[in-house]
């Protein structure tokens, strides 16, 4: 963050392509509401697709837009809160990456995100397309360090179930059961 001239406030990070349905507008609105409490950073590529936010929009306001980056793990390790306010998701890999880095997470309560985060256990759900609710959830984590650290600890623990070695072990156990029943 040193190269970005970001002050010492906590860092709220969103990693997603700069598509409207990823909740970019709500992220920017939340950043405006909470600009005195935290720095907001958006990382993700864009193209000329009409569903992408314009560069003019992305570079306006209080969010530091970094574009596409290859140092995602380093960025995650150095942020305080990860946010994904999508309108819809499959199973969001960026959320798993944030969990693996032990971050407090806020996601929208849309399909996909609610499968990745258990509300109030390893993250918080905010209402989809609702910048005010998103801001309230982020603010809660900024103000309540104990909650933030507890969610982060649970997120890191939960991420272990997605480790390839754990998945391989579960498949081997399943195959053993199938073979024994043949």
Coordinates of C-alpha atoms in Angstrom, one line a residue:
X1 CA 0.0 0.0 0.0
X2 CA 3.0 2.2 0.4
X3 CA 3.2 2.8 -3.4
X4 CA -0.5 4.0 -3.4
X5 CA 0.0 6.8 -1.0
X6 CA -2.7 5.3 1.3
X7 CA -2.8 6.5 4.9
X8 CA -2.9 4.4 8.0
X9 CA -6.6 3.8 8.1
X10 CA -7.8 0.1 7.7
X11 CA -8.1 -1.2 4.2
X12 CA -11.3 -2.6 2.7
X13 CA -10.5 -4.6 -0.4
X14 CA -12.8 -5.8 -3.2
X15 CA -11.4 -8.2 -5.8
X16 CA -13.6 -8.7 -8.8
X17 CA -13.9 -7.7 -12.5
X18 CA -15.3 -4.2 -12.7
X19 CA -18.8 -5.4 -13.7
X20 CA -21.9 -3.7 -12.4
X21 CA -23.4 -7.0 -11.2
X22 CA -20.3 -7.5 -9.0
X23 CA -21.6 -4.6 -6.8
X24 CA -19.1 -2.0 -7.9
X25 CA -21.6 0.8 -7.5
X26 CA -22.5 -0.3 -3.9
X27 CA -18.8 -0.6 -3.1
X28 CA -18.2 2.9 -4.2
X29 CA -21.2 4.3 -2.4
X30 CA -20.1 2.5 0.8
X31 CA -16.6 4.0 0.4
X32 CA -18.1 7.4 0.2
X33 CA -20.1 6.8 3.4
X34 CA -17.1 5.4 5.3
X35 CA -14.2 7.4 3.8
X36 CA -13.2 8.8 7.2
X37 CA -13.0 5.3 8.7
X38 CA -11.2 3.3 6.0
X39 CA -9.4 3.2 2.7
X40 CA -11.3 1.3 -0.1
X41 CA -9.4 -0.5 -2.8
X42 CA -10.8 -2.3 -5.9
X43 CA -8.7 -4.8 -7.8
X44 CA -9.9 -6.3 -11.0
X45 CA -9.8 -6.0 -14.8
X46 CA -12.3 -4.4 -17.1
X47 CA -13.0 -4.3 -20.8
X48 CA -15.3 -2.3 -23.1
X49 CA -18.3 -4.5 -22.3
X50 CA -21.4 -2.4 -21.5
X51 CA -21.8 -4.3 -18.2
X52 CA -18.3 -3.0 -17.1
X53 CA -18.0 0.2 -15.1
X54 CA -16.3 3.0 -17.1
X55 CA -12.7 4.0 -16.3
X56 CA -14.1 7.5 -15.6
X57 CA -16.4 6.0 -12.9
X58 CA -13.7 3.7 -11.5
X59 CA -11.2 6.6 -11.1
X60 CA -13.7 8.9 -9.5
X61 CA -14.5 9.1 -5.8
X62 CA -12.7 7.8 -2.9
X63 CA -11.9 4.2 -4.1
X64 CA -8.3 3.4 -5.2
X65 CA -8.9 1.4 -8.4
X66 CA -5.8 -0.7 -9.2
X67 CA -7.0 -2.6 -12.3
X68 CA -6.0 -6.2 -12.8
X69 CA -3.1 -7.4 -10.6
X70 CA -1.1 -10.6 -10.2
X71 CA -0.2 -10.1 -6.5
X72 CA -3.7 -11.0 -5.2
X73 CA -2.4 -13.1 -2.2
X74 CA -0.2 -10.2 -1.0
X75 CA -3.0 -7.7 -1.4
X76 CA -5.3 -10.0 0.6
X77 CA -2.8 -10.6 3.3
X78 CA -2.4 -6.8 3.8
X79 CA -6.0 -5.8 3.9
X80 CA -8.3 -5.7 6.9
X81 CA -11.7 -6.5 5.4
X82 CA -12.6 -8.3 2.2
X83 CA -15.9 -7.3 0.5
X84 CA -17.8 -8.9 -2.4
X85 CA -21.2 -7.2 -2.8
X86 CA -22.3 -9.2 -6.0
X87 CA -25.8 -9.5 -7.3
X88 CA -25.1 -13.1 -8.3
X89 CA -22.3 -15.6 -8.1
X90 CA -21.5 -19.2 -8.8
X91 CA -19.1 -20.1 -6.0
X92 CA -16.8 -17.1 -5.5
X93 CA -13.2 -18.1 -5.6
X94 CA -12.1 -14.7 -4.4
X95 CA -14.1 -15.3 -1.1
X96 CA -12.2 -18.6 -0.6
X97 CA -8.9 -16.8 -1.2
X98 CA -9.9 -14.2 1.4
X99 CA -10.9 -17.0 3.8
X100 CA -7.6 -18.8 3.3
X101 CA -5.8 -15.5 4.1
X102 CA -7.8 -15.3 7.4
X103 CA -9.8 -12.1 6.6
X104 CA -13.0 -10.8 7.9
X105 CA -15.5 -10.9 5.0
X106 CA -18.7 -9.1 4.0
X107 CA -20.7 -10.5 1.0
X108 CA -24.1 -9.8 -0.4
X109 CA -26.8 -12.2 0.5
X110 CA -27.1 -13.5 -3.1
X111 CA -26.9 -17.0 -4.3
X112 CA -23.4 -18.3 -4.4
X113 CA -22.1 -15.9 -1.7
X114 CA -24.4 -17.3 1.0
X115 CA -23.0 -20.8 0.1
X116 CA -19.5 -19.5 0.7
X117 CA -20.1 -17.6 3.9
X118 CA -22.0 -18.6 7.0
X119 CA -23.5 -15.3 8.3
X120 CA -22.0 -14.2 11.6
X121 CA -19.7 -17.2 11.7
X122 CA -17.0 -16.7 9.1
X123 CA -18.3 -13.4 7.6
X124 CA -21.3 -11.2 7.4
X125 CA -24.1 -10.9 4.8
X126 CA -25.3 -7.6 3.5
X127 CA -28.5 -7.1 1.6
X128 CA -27.9 -7.3 -2.2
X129 CA -27.9 -4.0 -4.0
X130 CA -28.0 -2.1 -0.7
X131 CA -25.0 0.2 -0.1
X132 CA -26.4 1.4 3.2
X133 CA -26.6 -2.1 4.6
X134 CA -23.1 -2.9 3.1
X135 CA -21.7 0.2 4.8
X136 CA -23.3 -0.8 8.2
X137 CA -21.7 -4.3 8.0
X138 CA -18.3 -2.9 7.1
X139 CA -18.6 -0.3 9.8
X140 CA -19.4 -2.9 12.4
X141 CA -16.2 -4.8 11.5
X142 CA -14.2 -1.6 11.6
X143 CA -15.5 -0.8 15.1
X144 CA -15.6 -4.2 16.6
X145 CA -12.1 -5.7 16.5
X146 CA -13.1 -8.8 18.5
X147 CA -15.8 -9.7 16.0
X148 CA -13.5 -9.0 13.1
X149 CA -10.8 -11.2 14.4
X150 CA -13.2 -14.0 15.4
X151 CA -14.8 -14.0 11.9
X152 CA -11.3 -14.0 10.4
X153 CA -10.2 -17.0 12.5
X154 CA -13.3 -18.9 11.6
X155 CA -12.9 -18.1 7.9
X156 CA -9.3 -19.4 7.9
X157 CA -10.4 -22.6 9.7
X158 CA -13.3 -23.1 7.3
X159 CA -11.0 -22.6 4.2
X160 CA -9.1 -25.8 5.2
X161 CA -12.1 -27.9 4.0
X162 CA -11.3 -26.7 0.4
X163 CA -7.6 -27.6 0.6
X164 CA -6.8 -30.1 -2.2
X165 CA -5.3 -32.6 0.2
X166 CA -8.5 -32.6 2.3
X167 CA -10.6 -33.0 -0.8
X168 CA -8.5 -35.8 -2.1
X169 CA -8.8 -37.6 1.3
X170 CA -12.6 -37.3 1.2
X171 CA -12.6 -38.8 -2.4
X172 CA -10.4 -41.7 -1.3
X173 CA -12.8 -42.4 1.6
X174 CA -15.8 -42.3 -0.7
X175 CA -14.1 -44.6 -3.2
X176 CA -13.3 -47.1 -0.3
X177 CA -16.9 -47.1 0.7
X178 CA -18.1 -47.7 -2.8
X179 CA -15.6 -50.5 -3.4
X180 CA -16.6 -52.2 -0.1
X181 CA -20.2 -52.1 -1.2
X182 CA -19.7 -53.6 -4.6

